[in-house]
mmCIF file of C-alpha atoms in Angstrom:
data_model
loop_
_atom_site.group_PDB
_atom_site.id
_atom_site.type_symbol
_atom_site.label_atom_id
_atom_site.label_comp_id
_atom_site.label_asym_id
_atom_site.label_seq_id
_atom_site.Cartn_x
_atom_site.Cartn_y
_atom_site.Cartn_z
ATOM 1 C CA UNK A 11 24.733 4.449 50.115
ATOM 2 C CA UNK A 12 26.785 2.688 53.365
ATOM 3 C CA UNK A 13 26.133 0.907 56.356
ATOM 4 C CA UNK A 14 28.647 2.585 58.947
ATOM 5 C CA UNK A 15 26.987 5.341 60.427
ATOM 6 C CA UNK A 16 30.109 6.619 62.270
ATOM 7 C CA UNK A 17 32.277 6.527 59.182
ATOM 8 C CA UNK A 18 31.467 9.116 56.481
ATOM 9 C CA UNK A 19 31.432 8.481 52.733
ATOM 10 C CA UNK A 20 34.316 10.325 50.794
ATOM 11 C CA UNK A 21 33.511 14.294 50.005
ATOM 12 C CA UNK A 22 33.489 13.354 46.100
ATOM 13 C CA UNK A 23 30.981 10.651 46.609
ATOM 14 C CA UNK A 24 28.951 12.516 48.728
ATOM 15 C CA UNK A 25 28.740 15.362 46.160
ATOM 16 C CA UNK A 26 28.107 13.184 43.228
ATOM 17 C CA UNK A 27 25.537 11.188 44.912
ATOM 18 C CA UNK A 28 23.650 14.088 46.034
ATOM 19 C CA UNK A 29 23.927 16.110 42.992
ATOM 20 C CA UNK A 30 22.747 13.137 40.579
ATOM 21 C CA UNK A 31 19.587 12.943 42.920
ATOM 22 C CA UNK A 32 18.764 16.347 42.472
ATOM 23 C CA UNK A 33 19.599 15.913 38.811
ATOM 24 C CA UNK A 34 16.970 13.294 38.261
ATOM 25 C CA UNK A 35 14.155 15.261 39.986
ATOM 26 C CA UNK A 36 14.241 13.352 43.193
ATOM 27 C CA UNK A 37 13.865 14.777 46.669
ATOM 28 C CA UNK A 38 16.727 14.272 49.082
ATOM 29 C CA UNK A 39 17.080 12.943 52.846
ATOM 30 C CA UNK A 40 20.500 13.036 53.873
ATOM 31 C CA UNK A 41 21.256 12.187 57.611
ATOM 32 C CA UNK A 42 24.372 11.301 59.648
ATOM 33 C CA UNK A 43 23.777 8.641 62.181
ATOM 34 C CA UNK A 44 26.186 9.717 64.507
ATOM 35 C CA UNK A 45 27.052 12.606 66.673
ATOM 36 C CA UNK A 46 27.208 16.301 65.120
ATOM 37 C CA UNK A 47 30.873 16.256 65.845
ATOM 38 C CA UNK A 48 31.122 14.217 62.416
ATOM 39 C CA UNK A 49 30.069 17.400 60.662
ATOM 40 C CA UNK A 50 33.530 18.700 61.440
ATOM 41 C CA UNK A 51 35.214 16.862 58.857
ATOM 42 C CA UNK A 52 35.704 17.146 55.221
ATOM 43 C CA UNK A 53 32.829 14.900 54.340
ATOM 44 C CA UNK A 54 30.678 16.502 57.041
ATOM 45 C CA UNK A 55 31.304 19.932 55.473
ATOM 46 C CA UNK A 56 30.692 18.616 52.079
ATOM 47 C CA UNK A 57 27.148 17.506 53.508
ATOM 48 C CA UNK A 58 26.329 20.972 54.916
ATOM 49 C CA UNK A 59 27.764 22.628 51.526
ATOM 50 C CA UNK A 60 25.414 20.483 49.577
ATOM 51 C CA UNK A 61 22.318 21.188 51.794
ATOM 52 C CA UNK A 62 22.904 24.726 51.604
ATOM 53 C CA UNK A 63 23.218 24.700 47.769
ATOM 54 C CA UNK A 64 19.953 22.775 47.775
ATOM 55 C CA UNK A 65 17.999 25.127 49.989
ATOM 56 C CA UNK A 66 19.501 28.145 48.089
ATOM 57 C CA UNK A 67 18.397 26.837 44.570
ATOM 58 C CA UNK A 68 15.462 25.157 45.692
ATOM 59 C CA UNK A 69 13.008 26.972 43.172
ATOM 60 C CA UNK A 70 15.119 25.581 40.452
ATOM 61 C CA UNK A 71 14.154 21.960 41.444
ATOM 62 C CA UNK A 72 10.423 22.232 42.004
ATOM 63 C CA UNK A 73 8.360 20.301 39.503
ATOM 64 C CA UNK A 74 11.067 19.694 36.962
ATOM 65 C CA UNK A 75 10.383 17.531 33.659
ATOM 66 C CA UNK A 76 12.960 15.591 31.997
ATOM 67 C CA UNK A 77 13.935 16.853 28.501
ATOM 68 C CA UNK A 78 15.712 13.518 27.563
ATOM 69 C CA UNK A 79 14.944 12.375 24.118
ATOM 70 C CA UNK A 80 16.297 8.724 24.582
ATOM 71 C CA UNK A 81 14.623 6.302 26.953
ATOM 72 C CA UNK A 82 15.327 2.562 27.927
ATOM 73 C CA UNK A 83 12.349 0.318 28.131
ATOM 74 C CA UNK A 84 12.202 -1.826 31.235
ATOM 75 C CA UNK A 85 10.033 -4.776 30.593
ATOM 76 C CA UNK A 86 8.462 -6.167 33.755
ATOM 77 C CA UNK A 87 6.969 -9.254 31.954
ATOM 78 C CA UNK A 88 10.625 -10.091 30.700
ATOM 79 C CA UNK A 89 12.325 -9.458 33.852
ATOM 80 C CA UNK A 90 10.054 -11.558 36.036
ATOM 81 C CA UNK A 91 9.893 -14.505 33.602
ATOM 82 C CA UNK A 92 13.103 -14.660 32.198
ATOM 83 C CA UNK A 93 16.338 -16.395 33.798
ATOM 84 C CA UNK A 94 18.794 -13.937 35.337
ATOM 85 C CA UNK A 95 21.898 -16.344 34.917
ATOM 86 C CA UNK A 96 23.093 -17.907 31.454
ATOM 87 C CA UNK A 97 22.747 -21.648 31.379
ATOM 88 C CA UNK A 98 25.159 -23.431 29.153
ATOM 89 C CA UNK A 99 22.795 -26.193 28.118
ATOM 90 C CA UNK A 100 20.160 -23.556 26.897
ATOM 91 C CA UNK A 101 22.658 -22.725 23.860
ATOM 92 C CA UNK A 102 21.515 -26.263 22.326
ATOM 93 C CA UNK A 103 18.445 -26.922 23.964
ATOM 94 C CA UNK A 104 15.908 -29.313 22.160
ATOM 95 C CA UNK A 105 13.208 -27.058 23.023
ATOM 96 C CA UNK A 106 14.292 -23.776 23.145
ATOM 97 C CA UNK A 107 11.535 -21.576 24.902
ATOM 98 C CA UNK A 108 10.914 -18.666 27.054
ATOM 99 C CA UNK A 109 11.755 -20.956 30.245
ATOM 100 C CA UNK A 110 15.223 -21.832 28.553
ATOM 101 C CA UNK A 111 15.979 -18.312 27.790
ATOM 102 C CA UNK A 112 19.865 -17.798 27.827
ATOM 103 C CA UNK A 113 20.487 -14.092 28.424
ATOM 104 C CA UNK A 114 20.833 -12.338 31.985
ATOM 105 C CA UNK A 115 18.221 -9.635 31.645
ATOM 106 C CA UNK A 116 19.664 -7.603 34.624
ATOM 107 C CA UNK A 117 23.106 -7.394 32.826
ATOM 108 C CA UNK A 118 21.537 -6.380 29.676
ATOM 109 C CA UNK A 119 19.352 -3.443 31.104
ATOM 110 C CA UNK A 120 22.517 -2.339 32.900
ATOM 111 C CA UNK A 121 24.481 -2.614 29.789
ATOM 112 C CA UNK A 122 21.665 -0.339 27.865
ATOM 113 C CA UNK A 123 22.123 2.219 30.976
ATOM 114 C CA UNK A 124 26.087 2.102 30.644
ATOM 115 C CA UNK A 125 25.913 2.758 26.893
ATOM 116 C CA UNK A 126 23.988 6.163 27.172
ATOM 117 C CA UNK A 127 25.991 7.067 30.456
ATOM 118 C CA UNK A 128 29.206 6.523 28.427
ATOM 119 C CA UNK A 129 28.178 8.231 25.435
ATOM 120 C CA UNK A 130 26.694 11.155 27.917
ATOM 121 C CA UNK A 131 23.323 11.180 26.488
ATOM 122 C CA UNK A 132 20.554 12.016 28.759
ATOM 123 C CA UNK A 133 17.892 9.433 29.248
ATOM 124 C CA UNK A 134 14.804 8.415 30.962
ATOM 125 C CA UNK A 135 13.263 4.839 31.898
ATOM 126 C CA UNK A 136 10.037 3.934 30.524
ATOM 127 C CA UNK A 137 8.140 0.731 31.318
ATOM 128 C CA UNK A 138 5.683 -1.991 29.790
ATOM 129 C CA UNK A 139 3.179 -0.771 32.645
ATOM 130 C CA UNK A 140 2.670 2.639 30.351
ATOM 131 C CA UNK A 141 4.139 1.692 27.363
ATOM 132 C CA UNK A 142 2.722 4.578 25.426
ATOM 133 C CA UNK A 143 5.339 6.840 27.086
ATOM 134 C CA UNK A 144 7.775 5.624 24.107
ATOM 135 C CA UNK A 145 5.956 8.080 22.007
ATOM 136 C CA UNK A 146 7.523 11.163 23.626
ATOM 137 C CA UNK A 147 11.102 9.916 22.667
ATOM 138 C CA UNK A 148 13.229 9.978 19.742
ATOM 139 C CA UNK A 149 15.312 6.744 20.444
ATOM 140 C CA UNK A 150 14.130 3.688 22.646
ATOM 141 C CA UNK A 151 16.481 1.030 23.588
ATOM 142 C CA UNK A 152 14.748 -2.180 24.677
ATOM 143 C CA UNK A 153 17.435 -4.606 26.034
ATOM 144 C CA UNK A 154 16.582 -8.182 25.775
ATOM 145 C CA UNK A 155 12.820 -7.567 25.646
ATOM 146 C CA UNK A 156 11.740 -11.089 24.694
ATOM 147 C CA UNK A 157 8.453 -10.744 26.348
ATOM 148 C CA UNK A 158 6.230 -8.100 25.415
ATOM 149 C CA UNK A 159 2.455 -7.814 26.005
ATOM 150 C CA UNK A 160 0.266 -6.870 23.210
ATOM 151 C CA UNK A 161 -0.076 -3.023 24.407
ATOM 152 C CA UNK A 162 3.486 -2.686 24.500
ATOM 153 C CA UNK A 163 4.352 -4.397 21.181
ATOM 154 C CA UNK A 164 1.565 -1.988 19.430
ATOM 155 C CA UNK A 165 3.069 1.053 21.397
ATOM 156 C CA UNK A 166 6.620 0.198 20.018
ATOM 157 C CA UNK A 167 5.341 -0.228 16.380
ATOM 158 C CA UNK A 168 3.491 3.069 16.791
ATOM 159 C CA UNK A 169 6.500 5.007 18.286
ATOM 160 C CA UNK A 170 8.655 3.529 15.274
ATOM 161 C CA UNK A 171 5.936 4.443 12.702
ATOM 162 C CA UNK A 172 5.806 8.054 14.109
ATOM 163 C CA UNK A 173 9.688 8.440 13.364
ATOM 164 C CA UNK A 174 11.513 7.219 16.440
ATOM 165 C CA UNK A 175 14.480 4.450 16.081
ATOM 166 C CA UNK A 176 14.273 1.423 18.381
ATOM 167 C CA UNK A 177 17.370 -0.337 19.137
ATOM 168 C CA UNK A 178 16.858 -3.603 20.693
ATOM 169 C CA UNK A 179 18.798 -7.017 21.164
ATOM 170 C CA UNK A 180 18.046 -10.592 22.246
ATOM 171 C CA UNK A 181 14.668 -12.227 21.127
ATOM 172 C CA UNK A 182 12.671 -9.152 20.891
ATOM 173 C CA UNK A 183 8.963 -9.655 21.140
ATOM 174 C CA UNK A 184 9.477 -13.338 20.288
ATOM 175 C CA UNK A 185 7.056 -14.222 23.110
ATOM 176 C CA UNK A 186 3.977 -12.564 24.832
ATOM 177 C CA UNK A 187 3.479 -11.243 28.014
ATOM 178 C CA UNK A 188 2.777 -14.662 29.277
ATOM 179 C CA UNK A 189 5.718 -16.271 27.784
ATOM 180 C CA UNK A 190 3.888 -17.929 24.928
ATOM 181 C CA UNK A 191 5.628 -18.155 21.552
ATOM 182 C CA UNK A 192 4.409 -15.342 18.976
ATOM 183 C CA UNK A 193 4.040 -15.933 15.635
ATOM 184 C CA UNK A 194 4.764 -13.229 12.803
ATOM 185 C CA UNK A 195 3.578 -10.359 15.041
ATOM 186 C CA UNK A 196 7.046 -10.312 16.720
ATOM 187 C CA UNK A 197 9.198 -10.734 13.578
ATOM 188 C CA UNK A 198 7.174 -7.886 12.120
ATOM 189 C CA UNK A 199 8.768 -5.696 14.909
ATOM 190 C CA UNK A 200 12.129 -7.035 14.879
ATOM 191 C CA UNK A 201 12.441 -7.358 11.099
ATOM 192 C CA UNK A 202 13.707 -10.811 11.074
ATOM 193 C CA UNK A 203 12.983 -14.350 11.933
ATOM 194 C CA UNK A 204 15.003 -16.530 14.298
ATOM 195 C CA UNK A 205 16.401 -19.526 12.881
ATOM 196 C CA UNK A 206 17.239 -22.464 15.209
ATOM 197 C CA UNK A 207 19.065 -22.172 18.469
ATOM 198 C CA UNK A 208 21.443 -20.017 19.582
ATOM 199 C CA UNK A 209 25.105 -20.129 18.482
ATOM 200 C CA UNK A 210 27.517 -20.748 21.143
ATOM 201 C CA UNK A 211 30.189 -17.886 20.525
ATOM 202 C CA UNK A 212 32.000 -18.727 23.719
ATOM 203 C CA UNK A 213 34.449 -15.651 24.479
ATOM 204 C CA UNK A 214 36.625 -15.461 21.383
ATOM 205 C CA UNK A 215 34.672 -15.379 18.361
ATOM 206 C CA UNK A 216 33.920 -12.343 16.147
ATOM 207 C CA UNK A 217 31.254 -10.123 14.440
ATOM 208 C CA UNK A 218 30.621 -7.506 12.074
ATOM 209 C CA UNK A 219 28.563 -4.369 12.651
ATOM 210 C CA UNK A 220 27.511 -1.831 9.821
ATOM 211 C CA UNK A 221 25.785 1.628 9.977
ATOM 212 C CA UNK A 222 26.530 4.583 8.117
ATOM 213 C CA UNK A 223 28.998 6.884 10.050
ATOM 214 C CA UNK A 224 30.345 3.701 11.910
ATOM 215 C CA UNK A 225 34.247 3.016 11.520
ATOM 216 C CA UNK A 226 35.269 -0.413 12.547
ATOM 217 C CA UNK A 227 38.953 0.535 12.820
ATOM 218 C CA UNK A 228 39.962 -2.989 12.127
ATOM 219 C CA UNK A 229 41.759 -4.301 9.019
ATOM 220 C CA UNK A 230 39.225 -6.790 8.501
ATOM 221 C CA UNK A 231 35.965 -5.228 10.085
ATOM 222 C CA UNK A 232 35.690 -7.857 12.955
ATOM 223 C CA UNK A 233 34.581 -6.850 16.398
ATOM 224 C CA UNK A 234 34.419 -9.048 19.509
ATOM 225 C CA UNK A 235 31.173 -10.882 19.334
ATOM 226 C CA UNK A 236 28.637 -11.633 22.463
ATOM 227 C CA UNK A 237 28.871 -15.238 23.639
ATOM 228 C CA UNK A 238 25.455 -15.997 22.184
ATOM 229 C CA UNK A 239 24.001 -15.081 18.917
ATOM 230 C CA UNK A 240 20.921 -16.276 17.017
ATOM 231 C CA UNK A 241 21.023 -16.566 13.009
ATOM 232 C CA UNK A 242 17.932 -14.501 11.453
ATOM 233 C CA UNK A 243 16.249 -14.438 8.198
ATOM 234 C CA UNK A 244 15.527 -10.825 7.310
ATOM 235 C CA UNK A 245 12.130 -9.881 6.395
ATOM 236 C CA UNK A 246 11.311 -8.278 2.936
ATOM 237 C CA UNK A 247 12.997 -4.623 2.943
ATOM 238 C CA UNK A 248 15.246 -5.565 5.995
ATOM 239 C CA UNK A 249 18.933 -4.946 5.642
ATOM 240 C CA UNK A 250 21.847 -6.931 7.400
ATOM 241 C CA UNK A 251 23.622 -4.852 9.999
ATOM 242 C CA UNK A 252 25.275 -7.809 12.181
ATOM 243 C CA UNK A 253 26.891 -10.764 10.634
ATOM 244 C CA UNK A 254 29.162 -13.395 12.224
ATOM 245 C CA UNK A 255 31.398 -15.776 10.769
ATOM 246 C CA UNK A 256 31.655 -19.586 11.182
ATOM 247 C CA UNK A 257 32.649 -19.755 14.868
ATOM 248 C CA UNK A 258 36.283 -20.671 15.493
ATOM 249 C CA UNK A 259 37.340 -23.764 17.277
ATOM 250 C CA UNK A 260 39.746 -21.828 19.763
ATOM 251 C CA UNK A 261 41.036 -18.288 20.498
ATOM 252 C CA UNK A 262 44.269 -19.148 18.606
ATOM 253 C CA UNK A 263 42.717 -20.393 15.344
ATOM 254 C CA UNK A 264 43.473 -18.948 11.927
ATOM 255 C CA UNK A 265 41.828 -15.788 10.779
ATOM 256 C CA UNK A 266 38.110 -15.895 11.138
ATOM 257 C CA UNK A 267 36.376 -16.274 7.900
ATOM 258 C CA UNK A 268 33.940 -13.784 6.084
ATOM 259 C CA UNK A 269 31.083 -12.936 8.342
ATOM 260 C CA UNK A 270 28.135 -14.473 6.418
ATOM 261 C CA UNK A 271 25.678 -15.621 9.065
ATOM 262 C CA UNK A 272 23.052 -12.795 9.427
ATOM 263 C CA UNK A 273 22.587 -11.894 13.087
ATOM 264 C CA UNK A 274 21.010 -8.598 12.961
ATOM 265 C CA UNK A 275 19.031 -6.271 10.724
ATOM 266 C CA UNK A 276 17.530 -2.781 10.136
ATOM 267 C CA UNK A 277 14.282 -2.142 8.726
ATOM 268 C CA UNK A 278 11.810 0.823 8.258
ATOM 269 C CA UNK A 279 8.253 1.041 9.804
ATOM 270 C CA UNK A 280 6.576 4.006 8.707
ATOM 271 C CA UNK A 281 8.666 7.036 9.312
ATOM 272 C CA UNK A 282 11.116 5.178 11.764
ATOM 273 C CA UNK A 283 13.628 2.220 11.719
ATOM 274 C CA UNK A 284 14.264 -0.669 14.184
ATOM 275 C CA UNK A 285 17.880 -1.858 14.559
ATOM 276 C CA UNK A 286 17.947 -5.451 15.942
ATOM 277 C CA UNK A 287 20.783 -7.658 16.844
ATOM 278 C CA UNK A 288 19.638 -11.223 17.647
ATOM 279 C CA UNK A 289 22.219 -11.690 20.686
ATOM 280 C CA UNK A 290 23.300 -10.648 24.096
ATOM 281 C CA UNK A 291 24.654 -7.297 22.830
ATOM 282 C CA UNK A 292 23.827 -5.092 25.864
ATOM 283 C CA UNK A 293 24.826 -7.482 28.211
ATOM 284 C CA UNK A 294 27.952 -8.076 26.267
ATOM 285 C CA UNK A 295 28.628 -4.087 26.449
ATOM 286 C CA UNK A 296 27.941 -4.224 30.066
ATOM 287 C CA UNK A 297 30.722 -6.878 30.579
ATOM 288 C CA UNK A 298 33.306 -5.486 28.137
ATOM 289 C CA UNK A 299 32.753 -1.970 27.320
ATOM 290 C CA UNK A 300 34.176 -2.313 23.908
ATOM 291 C CA UNK A 301 34.939 1.138 22.756
ATOM 292 C CA UNK A 302 33.976 0.205 19.043
ATOM 293 C CA UNK A 303 30.791 -1.295 19.860
ATOM 294 C CA UNK A 304 29.922 1.816 21.739
ATOM 295 C CA UNK A 305 30.920 3.814 18.985
ATOM 296 C CA UNK A 306 28.543 1.593 16.718
ATOM 297 C CA UNK A 307 25.569 2.490 19.369
ATOM 298 C CA UNK A 308 26.396 6.174 18.886
ATOM 299 C CA UNK A 309 26.343 5.949 15.058
ATOM 300 C CA UNK A 310 22.927 4.244 15.122
ATOM 301 C CA UNK A 311 21.651 6.855 17.530
ATOM 302 C CA UNK A 312 22.982 9.733 15.510
ATOM 303 C CA UNK A 313 20.241 8.629 13.221
ATOM 304 C CA UNK A 314 17.862 10.697 15.230
ATOM 305 C CA UNK A 315 20.121 13.747 16.344
ATOM 306 C CA UNK A 316 19.497 14.874 19.990
ATOM 307 C CA UNK A 317 18.646 18.409 21.195
ATOM 308 C CA UNK A 318 21.248 18.045 23.997
ATOM 309 C CA UNK A 319 24.750 16.899 23.150
ATOM 310 C CA UNK A 320 27.846 16.926 25.386
ATOM 311 C CA UNK A 321 30.951 17.370 22.872
ATOM 312 C CA UNK A 322 34.331 16.453 23.583
ATOM 313 C CA UNK A 323 32.924 14.549 26.831
ATOM 314 C CA UNK A 324 34.352 11.338 28.302
ATOM 315 C CA UNK A 325 32.752 8.042 29.208
ATOM 316 C CA UNK A 326 31.896 8.514 32.890
ATOM 317 C CA UNK A 327 30.333 12.117 32.688
ATOM 318 C CA UNK A 328 26.539 11.707 33.513
ATOM 319 C CA UNK A 329 24.176 14.373 32.018
ATOM 320 C CA UNK A 330 20.729 15.136 32.689
ATOM 321 C CA UNK A 331 18.745 18.251 31.576
ATOM 322 C CA UNK A 332 15.359 19.032 32.836
ATOM 323 C CA UNK A 333 13.065 21.993 32.448
ATOM 324 C CA UNK A 334 12.331 24.180 35.531
ATOM 325 C CA UNK A 335 8.942 25.806 36.473
ATOM 326 C CA UNK A 336 10.197 29.241 35.370
ATOM 327 C CA UNK A 337 10.874 28.334 31.817
ATOM 328 C CA UNK A 338 14.592 27.716 32.131
ATOM 329 C CA UNK A 339 16.562 24.477 31.664
ATOM 330 C CA UNK A 340 18.665 23.105 34.490
ATOM 331 C CA UNK A 341 21.635 20.959 33.261
ATOM 332 C CA UNK A 342 23.768 18.443 35.804
ATOM 333 C CA UNK A 343 27.117 16.862 34.640
ATOM 334 C CA UNK A 344 28.331 14.538 37.261
ATOM 335 C CA UNK A 345 31.862 13.029 36.875
ATOM 336 C CA UNK A 346 31.946 9.299 37.764
ATOM 337 C CA UNK A 347 35.344 8.897 36.300
ATOM 338 C CA UNK A 348 37.239 7.149 38.940
ATOM 339 C CA UNK A 349 39.566 3.900 39.198
ATOM 340 C CA UNK A 350 37.427 2.796 42.271
ATOM 341 C CA UNK A 351 34.324 3.444 44.149
ATOM 342 C CA UNK A 352 33.629 5.089 46.366
ATOM 343 C CA UNK A 353 35.086 8.155 44.348
ATOM 344 C CA UNK A 354 37.972 9.664 46.047
ATOM 345 C CA UNK A 355 38.855 12.747 43.722
ATOM 346 C CA UNK A 356 38.135 12.626 39.680
ATOM 347 C CA UNK A 357 40.086 13.983 36.973
ATOM 348 C CA UNK A 358 38.731 17.403 35.701
ATOM 349 C CA UNK A 359 37.671 17.330 31.967
ATOM 350 C CA UNK A 360 38.748 20.318 29.756
ATOM 351 C CA UNK A 361 37.493 21.442 26.569
ATOM 352 C CA UNK A 362 33.761 20.375 26.637
ATOM 353 C CA UNK A 363 30.912 21.764 24.889
ATOM 354 C CA UNK A 364 27.087 21.730 25.201
ATOM 355 C CA UNK A 365 24.959 21.872 22.188
ATOM 356 C CA UNK A 366 21.533 22.972 22.919
ATOM 357 C CA UNK A 367 18.335 24.476 20.841
ATOM 358 C CA UNK A 368 19.319 27.914 19.678
ATOM 359 C CA UNK A 369 16.585 29.322 21.899
ATOM 360 C CA UNK A 370 18.940 29.159 24.647
ATOM 361 C CA UNK A 371 21.126 32.509 24.794
ATOM 362 C CA UNK A 372 23.021 32.302 27.980
ATOM 363 C CA UNK A 373 24.219 29.787 30.881
ATOM 364 C CA UNK A 374 24.472 30.381 34.522
ATOM 365 C CA UNK A 375 27.019 28.163 36.495
ATOM 366 C CA UNK A 376 25.302 27.054 39.802
ATOM 367 C CA UNK A 377 28.169 24.892 40.699
ATOM 368 C CA UNK A 378 31.397 24.176 38.883
ATOM 369 C CA UNK A 379 34.924 25.598 38.261
ATOM 370 C CA UNK A 380 34.483 28.678 36.351
ATOM 371 C CA UNK A 381 31.646 30.237 33.679
ATOM 372 C CA UNK A 382 30.161 28.837 30.814
ATOM 373 C CA UNK A 383 30.777 31.006 27.812
ATOM 374 C CA UNK A 384 27.920 31.358 25.011
ATOM 375 C CA UNK A 385 29.899 30.992 21.689
ATOM 376 C CA UNK A 386 26.466 31.558 19.998
ATOM 377 C CA UNK A 387 23.043 30.673 20.703
ATOM 378 C CA UNK A 388 22.782 26.960 21.747
ATOM 379 C CA UNK A 389 26.523 26.347 21.734
ATOM 380 C CA UNK A 390 28.343 26.742 25.420
ATOM 381 C CA UNK A 391 31.922 26.345 26.161
ATOM 382 C CA UNK A 392 31.976 24.583 29.574
ATOM 383 C CA UNK A 393 34.155 25.064 32.375
ATOM 384 C CA UNK A 394 36.611 22.558 33.480
ATOM 385 C CA UNK A 395 34.318 19.653 34.453
ATOM 386 C CA UNK A 396 35.136 18.488 38.014
ATOM 387 C CA UNK A 397 32.947 16.116 40.322
ATOM 388 C CA UNK A 398 29.801 18.320 39.826
ATOM 389 C CA UNK A 399 29.079 21.162 37.231
ATOM 390 C CA UNK A 400 25.386 22.583 37.256
ATOM 391 C CA UNK A 401 24.265 25.199 35.097
ATOM 392 C CA UNK A 402 21.069 26.855 34.116
ATOM 393 C CA UNK A 403 19.958 27.833 30.378
ATOM 394 C CA UNK A 404 18.304 30.618 29.949
ATOM 395 C CA UNK A 405 16.583 32.627 26.954
#
């Protein structure tokens, strides 16, 4: 995590990073590239405390398995063949194709991670190497997965048909794994056909998002729009959920018009649904982290309620849940709420609750600022959430 072996990280950064590694099922190697005298510092003592914790509770961390019900799809085909930088000429290029893709795949992927971190939702990462892994989840996010091979396309269709919800943006499945333009197969997954070239929304235009349970909290229902969007033609049975008005000429132009240009749809496949926005929505969230767009994502994901939910949390609390060999569940809540990195102290969050399946009757706090109180089976009042809170749910 840093290059200067004789100057240690802050105690908070060390605790959070060590706990995050354990939380995600990793083994930890931590060394100090200096003399042992550096253990006799606040940071050095923190290192020793975390190693002691790791040793004492090692049994909980052997052969754990993620209990997350949400996953982010990382498409190696898309990542390897799409540009990572936006080219302004691509917006109106005469022959828009895979080699002229206008999005930023890295930022889109980070945007999907950010959405879930800020909503305190446990999640895993799946890839197009083993796309059938999608079938284990309730919700899959597919940021700018423009290129999908046939196996991944089939796996996502099966995932939705079995009852999952797929949330996607960009040019979902518009190209195959080799970058060749698809026909109707891609549109059948997204629920819409892309029309023409991308619309240049610049950095001051608007959109309207719809979903049950979502409140735009805006007199006209406007939300800031990603810088690029495609107009789409919904397939039969698809319902528009994202629209834009005619783009403004400048940020101080008159009030935007009525959103009439369809840029996103929802549609059913079997028992599940696809929510698709044809634009750079995830990369836009990564850049601006607009609260209303975060609330919209939550409304969409609430269509498939999760088993483990942090209530009264705050953006910046990272949550993981894993099963243990002895049949319990270990929950990590690491606090990344800080003005700058490396973290040097974090605000403690009070009043948080953890909702879990009713099979869990009690919770033991392994690391934290107090006890977790079972208000009823599956509902626990958490202690103040400092930098690291770790608890074990028991039956």
